[in-house]
Tab-separated table of C-alpha atoms in Angstrom:
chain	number	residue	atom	x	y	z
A	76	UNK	CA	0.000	0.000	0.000
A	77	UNK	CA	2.422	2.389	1.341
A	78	UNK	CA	5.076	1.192	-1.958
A	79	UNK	CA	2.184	2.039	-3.989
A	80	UNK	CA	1.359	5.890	-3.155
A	81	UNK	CA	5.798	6.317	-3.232
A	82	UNK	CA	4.610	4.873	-7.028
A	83	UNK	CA	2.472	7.588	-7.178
A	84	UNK	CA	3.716	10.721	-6.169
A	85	UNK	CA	6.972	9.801	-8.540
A	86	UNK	CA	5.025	9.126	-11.315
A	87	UNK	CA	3.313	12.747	-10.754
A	88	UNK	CA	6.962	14.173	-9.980
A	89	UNK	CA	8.295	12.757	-13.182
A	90	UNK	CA	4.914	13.875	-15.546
A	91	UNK	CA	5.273	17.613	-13.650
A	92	UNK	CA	9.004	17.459	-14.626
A	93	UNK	CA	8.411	16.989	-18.838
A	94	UNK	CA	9.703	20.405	-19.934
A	95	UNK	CA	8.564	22.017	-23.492
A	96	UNK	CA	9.516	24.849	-25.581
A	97	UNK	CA	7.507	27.439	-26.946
A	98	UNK	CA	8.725	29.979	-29.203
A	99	UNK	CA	12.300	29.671	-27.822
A	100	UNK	CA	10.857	29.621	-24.174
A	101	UNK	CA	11.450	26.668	-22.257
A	102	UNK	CA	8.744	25.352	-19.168
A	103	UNK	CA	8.079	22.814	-16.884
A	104	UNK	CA	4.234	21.237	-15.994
A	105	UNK	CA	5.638	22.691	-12.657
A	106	UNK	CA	5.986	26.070	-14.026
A	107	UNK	CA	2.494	25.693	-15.980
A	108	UNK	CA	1.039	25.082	-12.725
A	109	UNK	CA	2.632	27.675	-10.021
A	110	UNK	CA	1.846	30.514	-12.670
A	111	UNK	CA	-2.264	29.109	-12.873
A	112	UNK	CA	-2.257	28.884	-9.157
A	113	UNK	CA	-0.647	32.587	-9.124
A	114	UNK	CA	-2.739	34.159	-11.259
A	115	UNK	CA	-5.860	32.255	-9.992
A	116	UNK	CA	-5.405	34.048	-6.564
A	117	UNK	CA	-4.437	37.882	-8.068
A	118	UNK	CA	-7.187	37.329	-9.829
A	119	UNK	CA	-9.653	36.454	-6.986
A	120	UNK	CA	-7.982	39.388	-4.846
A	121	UNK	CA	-8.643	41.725	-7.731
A	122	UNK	CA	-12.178	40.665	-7.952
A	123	UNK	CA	-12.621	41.113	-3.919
A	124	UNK	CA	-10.940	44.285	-4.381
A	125	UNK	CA	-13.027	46.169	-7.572
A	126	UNK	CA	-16.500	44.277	-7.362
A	127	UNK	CA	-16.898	43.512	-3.900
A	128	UNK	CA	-20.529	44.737	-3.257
């Protein structure tokens, strides 16, 4: 059970690891994923902020 989750969470590591390039601009799934998470929560506080009621 226990060997099984280890299984897991490197399999995730390793699939958040694949890097790609886009026009000359190399990221990571990790990179992807911070930068949603980032601008997920600027964009939440600038909703609180301008149409709070």
């Amino acid at each position: 059970m226990i060997s099984d989750v280890a299984a897991l969470f490197s399999w995730v590591v390793e699939l958040l690891s694949i890097e790609f390039t886009i026009y000359g601009f190399t990221f990571s799934m990790w990179q992807v994923f911070l930068f949603d998470i980032v601008i997920a929560i600027v964009a939440w506080f600038l909703g609180k902020v301008f149409l709070d009621d």
